[in-house]
Amino acid sequence: MNENRRKILEMLATGKITAEEAERLLAAVEKAPESSAGGGGTGSGPARKPQFLRVLVEDEGRKGPTKVNVRVPMQLLRAGVRLASLIPPEARDRVNAQLHREGVPFDLNQITPDNLEELVEHLDAFTLDIDEHNTKVRLFCE
Amino acid sequence: MRRYTVGVPFVLLVFLLSPLAILAPVAFVACMVVGVDPIEAFRLLWRVLTALRGTDVEVSKRNRSVLVHIS
């Protein structure tokens, strides 16, 4: 948090922001740790990495409602994607060609440990809701 | 609602999957045939297995709920 304060003061010193804007930003920065501490969170950084992938399924079937709640660690997702590196190159090319044919512009060769981390970090804002007839599926990260 | 919790220790999971070790020679030959490093394959599969820790699967129906937790 000190780093954020320093950045704000630097921006003020270089004239990028006015004193009023700096005051507002500093107030916001000071509020952030209070709210995270109040929530009982363990993350001390500005953005907490998602730890789990949650899949919630609710089905209103004839024999009564059924709920399925699956919580998968992100580590499993990482390990699973790393398995893609085991796919032989010719098989990977065939998969890529098939994906392109189906209209999915995705290249398996682009999955590297670096951009995998980036992908997982951005999943915290990912939410997928499917509502169809009597079934609801919700997928999100937490 | 009646709730059942089943905690599956990771060691038990490994023990249950251990009979699959019989297939190791076949998997080794298959890896060699398709040009995959068998040690790397084993390492990645082990990583997937260890990453299962913390997985929760809960199924609720009517007044019953079963939670399976891999610890």
Short mmCIF file of N, CA and C in Angstrom, two decimals, chain A:
data_model
loop_
_atom_site.label_atom_id
_atom_site.label_comp_id
_atom_site.label_asym_id
_atom_site.label_seq_id
_atom_site.Cartn_x
_atom_site.Cartn_y
_atom_site.Cartn_z
N MET A 1 0.82 -1.21 0.00
CA MET A 1 0.00 0.00 0.00
C MET A 1 0.85 1.26 0.00
N ASN A 2 2.02 1.18 0.66
CA ASN A 2 2.93 2.31 0.67
C ASN A 2 3.38 2.69 -0.73
N GLU A 3 3.51 1.66 -1.56
CA GLU A 3 3.94 1.90 -2.93
C GLU A 3 2.89 2.72 -3.68
N ASN A 4 1.62 2.41 -3.42
CA ASN A 4 0.53 3.16 -4.06
C ASN A 4 0.56 4.63 -3.64
N ARG A 5 0.80 4.83 -2.35
CA ARG A 5 0.87 6.22 -1.83
C ARG A 5 2.01 6.97 -2.50
N ARG A 6 3.15 6.27 -2.62
CA ARG A 6 4.32 6.89 -3.22
C ARG A 6 4.03 7.28 -4.67
N LYS A 7 3.35 6.37 -5.40
CA LYS A 7 3.01 6.64 -6.81
C LYS A 7 2.12 7.86 -6.93
N ILE A 8 1.14 7.95 -6.02
CA ILE A 8 0.21 9.09 -6.04
C ILE A 8 0.97 10.39 -5.79
N LEU A 9 1.86 10.33 -4.80
CA LEU A 9 2.64 11.54 -4.48
C LEU A 9 3.58 11.92 -5.62
N GLU A 10 4.08 10.91 -6.30
CA GLU A 10 4.94 11.17 -7.46
C GLU A 10 4.15 11.85 -8.58
N MET A 11 2.94 11.34 -8.80
CA MET A 11 2.09 11.93 -9.83
C MET A 11 1.74 13.37 -9.49
N LEU A 12 1.54 13.61 -8.19
CA LEU A 12 1.24 14.98 -7.74
C LEU A 12 2.46 15.87 -7.94
N ALA A 13 3.64 15.32 -7.62
CA ALA A 13 4.87 16.10 -7.74
C ALA A 13 5.18 16.44 -9.19
N THR A 14 4.88 15.50 -10.08
CA THR A 14 5.17 15.75 -11.50
C THR A 14 4.04 16.53 -12.19
N GLY A 15 2.99 16.81 -11.46
CA GLY A 15 1.91 17.63 -12.00
C GLY A 15 0.90 16.87 -12.84
N LYS A 16 0.96 15.53 -12.77
CA LYS A 16 0.02 14.73 -13.55
C LYS A 16 -1.40 14.79 -12.97
N ILE A 17 -1.47 14.96 -11.66
CA ILE A 17 -2.78 15.09 -11.00
C ILE A 17 -2.76 16.32 -10.09
N THR A 18 -3.95 16.81 -9.79
CA THR A 18 -4.05 17.98 -8.92
C THR A 18 -4.03 17.52 -7.45
N ALA A 19 -3.91 18.50 -6.55
CA ALA A 19 -3.88 18.18 -5.12
C ALA A 19 -5.19 17.52 -4.68
N GLU A 20 -6.30 17.98 -5.25
CA GLU A 20 -7.62 17.41 -4.89
C GLU A 20 -7.72 15.94 -5.32
N GLU A 21 -7.22 15.70 -6.55
CA GLU A 21 -7.26 14.32 -7.05
C GLU A 21 -6.38 13.41 -6.20
N ALA A 22 -5.23 13.95 -5.82
CA ALA A 22 -4.31 13.18 -4.98
C ALA A 22 -4.96 12.85 -3.63
N GLU A 23 -5.68 13.83 -3.10
CA GLU A 23 -6.35 13.63 -1.81
C GLU A 23 -7.40 12.52 -1.91
N ARG A 24 -8.16 12.56 -3.01
CA ARG A 24 -9.19 11.54 -3.22
C ARG A 24 -8.57 10.15 -3.39
N LEU A 25 -7.48 10.10 -4.17
CA LEU A 25 -6.81 8.81 -4.40
C LEU A 25 -6.23 8.25 -3.10
N LEU A 26 -5.63 9.14 -2.31
CA LEU A 26 -5.04 8.70 -1.03
C LEU A 26 -6.13 8.18 -0.09
N ALA A 27 -7.26 8.85 -0.11
CA ALA A 27 -8.38 8.40 0.73
C ALA A 27 -8.84 7.02 0.30
N ALA A 28 -8.89 6.82 -1.03
CA ALA A 28 -9.32 5.51 -1.56
C ALA A 28 -8.32 4.43 -1.20
N VAL A 29 -7.04 4.79 -1.27
CA VAL A 29 -5.97 3.83 -0.95
C VAL A 29 -6.02 3.45 0.54
N GLU A 30 -6.33 4.42 1.38
CA GLU A 30 -6.40 4.15 2.81
C GLU A 30 -7.63 3.32 3.17
N LYS A 31 -8.68 3.47 2.37
CA LYS A 31 -9.91 2.72 2.64
C LYS A 31 -9.75 1.25 2.29
N ALA A 32 -8.99 0.97 1.25
CA ALA A 32 -8.87 -0.40 0.73
C ALA A 32 -8.43 -1.41 1.78
N PRO A 33 -7.34 -1.15 2.58
CA PRO A 33 -6.94 -2.16 3.56
C PRO A 33 -7.97 -2.39 4.64
N GLU A 34 -8.72 -1.30 5.00
CA GLU A 34 -9.76 -1.44 6.02
C GLU A 34 -10.83 -2.42 5.58
N SER A 35 -11.26 -2.25 4.30
CA SER A 35 -12.32 -3.12 3.80
C SER A 35 -11.85 -4.55 3.67
N SER A 36 -10.59 -4.75 3.26
CA SER A 36 -10.09 -6.13 3.12
C SER A 36 -9.89 -6.77 4.49
N ALA A 37 -9.48 -5.98 5.49
CA ALA A 37 -9.30 -6.51 6.84
C ALA A 37 -10.66 -6.84 7.46
N GLY A 38 -11.65 -6.02 7.17
CA GLY A 38 -12.99 -6.25 7.70
C GLY A 38 -13.61 -7.51 7.16
N GLY A 39 -13.27 -7.85 5.92
CA GLY A 39 -13.82 -9.04 5.30
C GLY A 39 -13.15 -10.31 5.77
N GLY A 40 -12.11 -10.18 6.58
CA GLY A 40 -11.43 -11.35 7.10
C GLY A 40 -10.55 -12.02 6.08
N GLY A 41 -10.24 -11.31 5.00
CA GLY A 41 -9.43 -11.88 3.94
C GLY A 41 -7.98 -12.01 4.36
N THR A 42 -7.30 -12.94 3.72
CA THR A 42 -5.90 -13.16 4.04
C THR A 42 -4.99 -12.42 3.08
N GLY A 43 -5.52 -11.99 1.94
CA GLY A 43 -4.70 -11.35 0.92
C GLY A 43 -4.29 -9.96 1.35
N SER A 44 -3.00 -9.68 1.29
CA SER A 44 -2.54 -8.36 1.66
C SER A 44 -2.21 -7.53 0.42
N GLY A 45 -2.15 -8.16 -0.74
CA GLY A 45 -1.84 -7.46 -1.97
C GLY A 45 -3.03 -6.72 -2.51
N PRO A 46 -2.81 -5.91 -3.53
CA PRO A 46 -3.91 -5.16 -4.08
C PRO A 46 -4.95 -6.04 -4.78
N ALA A 47 -4.52 -7.10 -5.45
CA ALA A 47 -5.47 -7.98 -6.12
C ALA A 47 -5.19 -9.42 -5.71
N ARG A 48 -6.22 -10.07 -5.14
CA ARG A 48 -6.04 -11.43 -4.66
C ARG A 48 -6.21 -12.39 -5.84
N LYS A 49 -5.29 -13.31 -5.95
CA LYS A 49 -5.38 -14.28 -7.03
C LYS A 49 -6.51 -15.26 -6.76
N PRO A 50 -7.24 -15.65 -7.80
CA PRO A 50 -8.30 -16.64 -7.57
C PRO A 50 -7.70 -17.97 -7.14
N GLN A 51 -8.31 -18.60 -6.15
CA GLN A 51 -7.79 -19.86 -5.61
C GLN A 51 -8.57 -21.07 -6.11
N PHE A 52 -9.85 -20.85 -6.37
CA PHE A 52 -10.69 -21.98 -6.75
C PHE A 52 -11.59 -21.64 -7.94
N LEU A 53 -11.90 -22.66 -8.68
CA LEU A 53 -12.89 -22.55 -9.75
C LEU A 53 -14.15 -23.22 -9.23
N ARG A 54 -15.26 -22.50 -9.22
CA ARG A 54 -16.51 -23.05 -8.68
C ARG A 54 -17.49 -23.34 -9.80
N VAL A 55 -18.12 -24.47 -9.74
CA VAL A 55 -19.16 -24.81 -10.70
C VAL A 55 -20.41 -25.14 -9.90
N LEU A 56 -21.46 -24.38 -10.10
CA LEU A 56 -22.72 -24.62 -9.40
C LEU A 56 -23.78 -25.02 -10.42
N VAL A 57 -24.41 -26.13 -10.19
CA VAL A 57 -25.46 -26.59 -11.10
C VAL A 57 -26.73 -26.80 -10.28
N GLU A 58 -27.81 -26.22 -10.74
CA GLU A 58 -29.11 -26.41 -10.08
C GLU A 58 -30.08 -26.95 -11.11
N ASP A 59 -30.68 -28.06 -10.79
CA ASP A 59 -31.61 -28.68 -11.73
C ASP A 59 -32.94 -28.92 -11.04
N GLU A 60 -33.99 -28.37 -11.63
CA GLU A 60 -35.34 -28.57 -11.08
C GLU A 60 -35.98 -29.75 -11.80
N GLY A 61 -35.55 -30.92 -11.45
CA GLY A 61 -36.06 -32.12 -12.13
C GLY A 61 -37.42 -32.55 -11.62
N ARG A 62 -37.93 -33.60 -12.24
CA ARG A 62 -39.25 -34.11 -11.83
C ARG A 62 -39.22 -34.68 -10.41
N LYS A 63 -38.08 -35.27 -10.06
CA LYS A 63 -37.97 -35.90 -8.74
C LYS A 63 -37.43 -34.93 -7.69
N GLY A 64 -37.63 -33.67 -7.90
CA GLY A 64 -37.16 -32.67 -6.95
C GLY A 64 -35.87 -32.02 -7.39
N PRO A 65 -35.57 -30.89 -6.76
CA PRO A 65 -34.38 -30.15 -7.18
C PRO A 65 -33.08 -30.86 -6.78
N THR A 66 -32.09 -30.76 -7.66
CA THR A 66 -30.77 -31.33 -7.39
C THR A 66 -29.75 -30.21 -7.52
N LYS A 67 -28.86 -30.16 -6.56
CA LYS A 67 -27.82 -29.13 -6.62
C LYS A 67 -26.46 -29.81 -6.61
N VAL A 68 -25.58 -29.34 -7.48
CA VAL A 68 -24.20 -29.86 -7.51
C VAL A 68 -23.27 -28.66 -7.34
N ASN A 69 -22.36 -28.79 -6.41
CA ASN A 69 -21.45 -27.70 -6.11
C ASN A 69 -20.02 -28.26 -6.16
N VAL A 70 -19.27 -27.85 -7.15
CA VAL A 70 -17.91 -28.38 -7.31
C VAL A 70 -16.92 -27.23 -7.12
N ARG A 71 -15.91 -27.49 -6.31
CA ARG A 71 -14.86 -26.48 -6.09
C ARG A 71 -13.52 -27.12 -6.45
N VAL A 72 -12.92 -26.59 -7.50
CA VAL A 72 -11.67 -27.16 -8.01
C VAL A 72 -10.53 -26.18 -7.77
N PRO A 73 -9.43 -26.62 -7.18
CA PRO A 73 -8.31 -25.69 -6.98
C PRO A 73 -7.73 -25.22 -8.32
N MET A 74 -7.33 -23.97 -8.37
CA MET A 74 -6.74 -23.41 -9.59
C MET A 74 -5.48 -24.17 -9.98
N GLN A 75 -4.84 -24.74 -8.96
CA GLN A 75 -3.61 -25.49 -9.20
C GLN A 75 -3.88 -26.66 -10.16
N LEU A 76 -5.07 -27.23 -10.04
CA LEU A 76 -5.45 -28.35 -10.91
C LEU A 76 -5.62 -27.85 -12.35
N LEU A 77 -6.17 -26.67 -12.47
CA LEU A 77 -6.34 -26.07 -13.80
C LEU A 77 -4.98 -25.83 -14.45
N ARG A 78 -4.06 -25.31 -13.64
CA ARG A 78 -2.70 -25.06 -14.15
C ARG A 78 -2.05 -26.38 -14.59
N ALA A 79 -2.15 -27.38 -13.71
CA ALA A 79 -1.53 -28.67 -14.01
C ALA A 79 -2.16 -29.29 -15.26
N GLY A 80 -3.45 -29.14 -15.37
CA GLY A 80 -4.16 -29.70 -16.53
C GLY A 80 -3.72 -29.06 -17.83
N VAL A 81 -3.59 -27.74 -17.80
CA VAL A 81 -3.18 -27.04 -19.03
C VAL A 81 -1.73 -27.38 -19.39
N ARG A 82 -0.91 -27.61 -18.35
CA ARG A 82 0.49 -27.99 -18.60
C ARG A 82 0.57 -29.34 -19.31
N LEU A 83 -0.46 -30.15 -19.14
CA LEU A 83 -0.49 -31.44 -19.82
C LEU A 83 -0.52 -31.27 -21.34
N ALA A 84 -0.99 -30.08 -21.77
CA ALA A 84 -1.04 -29.80 -23.21
C ALA A 84 0.34 -29.86 -23.84
N SER A 85 1.37 -29.64 -23.01
CA SER A 85 2.73 -29.69 -23.54
C SER A 85 3.13 -31.11 -23.93
N LEU A 86 2.36 -32.10 -23.45
CA LEU A 86 2.66 -33.50 -23.79
C LEU A 86 2.11 -33.89 -25.15
N ILE A 87 1.20 -33.06 -25.67
CA ILE A 87 0.59 -33.42 -26.95
C ILE A 87 1.66 -33.33 -28.04
N PRO A 88 1.85 -34.38 -28.81
CA PRO A 88 2.86 -34.33 -29.88
C PRO A 88 2.55 -33.21 -30.88
N PRO A 89 3.58 -32.59 -31.47
CA PRO A 89 3.37 -31.43 -32.36
C PRO A 89 2.38 -31.68 -33.49
N GLU A 90 2.46 -32.89 -34.11
CA GLU A 90 1.55 -33.14 -35.25
C GLU A 90 0.10 -33.23 -34.78
N ALA A 91 -0.10 -33.80 -33.59
CA ALA A 91 -1.46 -33.89 -33.03
C ALA A 91 -1.95 -32.49 -32.67
N ARG A 92 -1.03 -31.67 -32.15
CA ARG A 92 -1.39 -30.29 -31.79
C ARG A 92 -1.83 -29.49 -33.03
N ASP A 93 -1.10 -29.71 -34.15
CA ASP A 93 -1.46 -29.02 -35.39
C ASP A 93 -2.84 -29.45 -35.86
N ARG A 94 -3.12 -30.75 -35.68
CA ARG A 94 -4.44 -31.24 -36.11
C ARG A 94 -5.54 -30.64 -35.25
N VAL A 95 -5.27 -30.53 -33.96
CA VAL A 95 -6.26 -29.93 -33.03
C VAL A 95 -6.49 -28.46 -33.41
N ASN A 96 -5.39 -27.74 -33.66
CA ASN A 96 -5.50 -26.32 -34.04
C ASN A 96 -6.30 -26.16 -35.33
N ALA A 97 -6.02 -27.03 -36.30
CA ALA A 97 -6.73 -26.96 -37.59
C ALA A 97 -8.22 -27.20 -37.38
N GLN A 98 -8.53 -28.18 -36.54
CA GLN A 98 -9.94 -28.49 -36.27
C GLN A 98 -10.63 -27.34 -35.55
N LEU A 99 -9.91 -26.73 -34.59
CA LEU A 99 -10.47 -25.59 -33.86
C LEU A 99 -10.77 -24.43 -34.80
N HIS A 100 -9.83 -24.17 -35.72
CA HIS A 100 -10.04 -23.10 -36.69
C HIS A 100 -11.23 -23.40 -37.59
N ARG A 101 -11.37 -24.68 -37.96
CA ARG A 101 -12.48 -25.08 -38.82
C ARG A 101 -13.82 -24.86 -38.10
N GLU A 102 -13.81 -25.06 -36.78
CA GLU A 102 -15.03 -24.88 -35.99
C GLU A 102 -15.24 -23.42 -35.59
N GLY A 103 -14.36 -22.56 -36.03
CA GLY A 103 -14.52 -21.13 -35.74
C GLY A 103 -13.95 -20.71 -34.40
N VAL A 104 -13.05 -21.50 -33.85
CA VAL A 104 -12.40 -21.13 -32.58
C VAL A 104 -10.96 -20.73 -32.88
N PRO A 105 -10.67 -19.45 -32.88
CA PRO A 105 -9.31 -19.02 -33.22
C PRO A 105 -8.37 -19.19 -32.03
N PHE A 106 -8.01 -20.40 -31.74
CA PHE A 106 -7.17 -20.68 -30.58
C PHE A 106 -5.99 -21.55 -31.01
N ASP A 107 -4.82 -21.17 -30.57
CA ASP A 107 -3.61 -21.90 -30.94
C ASP A 107 -3.02 -22.56 -29.68
N LEU A 108 -3.01 -23.87 -29.67
CA LEU A 108 -2.48 -24.59 -28.50
C LEU A 108 -0.99 -24.31 -28.28
N ASN A 109 -0.30 -23.97 -29.37
CA ASN A 109 1.15 -23.70 -29.26
C ASN A 109 1.44 -22.45 -28.43
N GLN A 110 0.40 -21.61 -28.28
CA GLN A 110 0.61 -20.35 -27.54
C GLN A 110 0.53 -20.54 -26.02
N ILE A 111 0.15 -21.73 -25.59
CA ILE A 111 0.06 -21.95 -24.14
C ILE A 111 1.46 -22.21 -23.59
N THR A 112 1.95 -21.25 -22.86
CA THR A 112 3.26 -21.39 -22.20
C THR A 112 3.04 -21.13 -20.71
N PRO A 113 3.97 -21.56 -19.85
CA PRO A 113 3.79 -21.31 -18.41
C PRO A 113 3.58 -19.83 -18.08
N ASP A 114 4.22 -18.94 -18.86
CA ASP A 114 4.09 -17.50 -18.58
C ASP A 114 2.68 -16.99 -18.84
N ASN A 115 2.17 -17.25 -20.07
CA ASN A 115 0.84 -16.71 -20.35
C ASN A 115 -0.27 -17.51 -19.66
N LEU A 116 0.09 -18.70 -19.20
CA LEU A 116 -0.88 -19.47 -18.41
C LEU A 116 -1.14 -18.77 -17.08
N GLU A 117 -0.07 -18.30 -16.44
CA GLU A 117 -0.21 -17.56 -15.18
C GLU A 117 -1.05 -16.30 -15.40
N GLU A 118 -0.76 -15.64 -16.52
CA GLU A 118 -1.50 -14.41 -16.85
C GLU A 118 -2.99 -14.72 -17.01
N LEU A 119 -3.25 -15.82 -17.70
CA LEU A 119 -4.64 -16.24 -17.94
C LEU A 119 -5.35 -16.53 -16.61
N VAL A 120 -4.68 -17.27 -15.74
CA VAL A 120 -5.29 -17.64 -14.45
C VAL A 120 -5.53 -16.39 -13.60
N GLU A 121 -4.59 -15.45 -13.65
CA GLU A 121 -4.75 -14.22 -12.87
C GLU A 121 -5.96 -13.41 -13.32
N HIS A 122 -6.25 -13.48 -14.62
CA HIS A 122 -7.38 -12.71 -15.13
C HIS A 122 -8.72 -13.43 -14.97
N LEU A 123 -8.66 -14.65 -14.48
CA LEU A 123 -9.91 -15.41 -14.32
C LEU A 123 -10.75 -14.92 -13.15
N ASP A 124 -10.19 -14.07 -12.28
CA ASP A 124 -10.98 -13.63 -11.11
C ASP A 124 -12.23 -12.86 -11.52
N ALA A 125 -12.20 -12.28 -12.71
CA ALA A 125 -13.37 -11.53 -13.17
C ALA A 125 -14.25 -12.39 -14.08
N PHE A 126 -13.90 -13.65 -14.20
CA PHE A 126 -14.61 -14.52 -15.13
C PHE A 126 -15.85 -15.13 -14.47
N THR A 127 -16.98 -14.96 -15.11
CA THR A 127 -18.23 -15.58 -14.64
C THR A 127 -19.00 -16.07 -15.85
N LEU A 128 -19.51 -17.26 -15.73
CA LEU A 128 -20.31 -17.81 -16.82
C LEU A 128 -21.64 -18.27 -16.24
N ASP A 129 -22.73 -17.75 -16.75
CA ASP A 129 -24.06 -18.14 -16.29
C ASP A 129 -24.84 -18.73 -17.44
N ILE A 130 -25.34 -19.92 -17.23
CA ILE A 130 -26.18 -20.54 -18.25
C ILE A 130 -27.52 -20.86 -17.59
N ASP A 131 -28.58 -20.34 -18.16
CA ASP A 131 -29.91 -20.56 -17.61
C ASP A 131 -30.78 -21.15 -18.72
N GLU A 132 -31.05 -22.42 -18.61
CA GLU A 132 -31.80 -23.06 -19.68
C GLU A 132 -32.89 -23.96 -19.09
N HIS A 133 -34.12 -23.72 -19.50
CA HIS A 133 -35.28 -24.47 -18.98
C HIS A 133 -35.22 -24.58 -17.45
N ASN A 134 -35.03 -25.78 -16.97
CA ASN A 134 -35.04 -25.98 -15.51
C ASN A 134 -33.63 -26.11 -14.94
N THR A 135 -32.64 -25.81 -15.73
CA THR A 135 -31.26 -26.01 -15.28
C THR A 135 -30.49 -24.69 -15.28
N LYS A 136 -29.79 -24.46 -14.20
CA LYS A 136 -28.94 -23.28 -14.10
C LYS A 136 -27.51 -23.73 -13.84
N VAL A 137 -26.58 -23.18 -14.60
CA VAL A 137 -25.17 -23.50 -14.39
C VAL A 137 -24.44 -22.19 -14.17
N ARG A 138 -23.64 -22.14 -13.15
CA ARG A 138 -22.87 -20.94 -12.86
C ARG A 138 -21.41 -21.34 -12.65
N LEU A 139 -20.53 -20.67 -13.36
CA LEU A 139 -19.10 -20.98 -13.28
C LEU A 139 -18.36 -19.69 -12.96
N PHE A 140 -17.59 -19.70 -11.91
CA PHE A 140 -16.86 -18.49 -11.54
C PHE A 140 -15.62 -18.85 -10.73
N CYS A 141 -14.77 -17.87 -10.53
CA CYS A 141 -13.56 -18.09 -9.74
C CYS A 141 -13.67 -17.33 -8.43
N GLU A 142 -13.03 -17.87 -7.40
CA GLU A 142 -13.09 -17.17 -6.10
C GLU A 142 -11.75 -17.28 -5.38
#
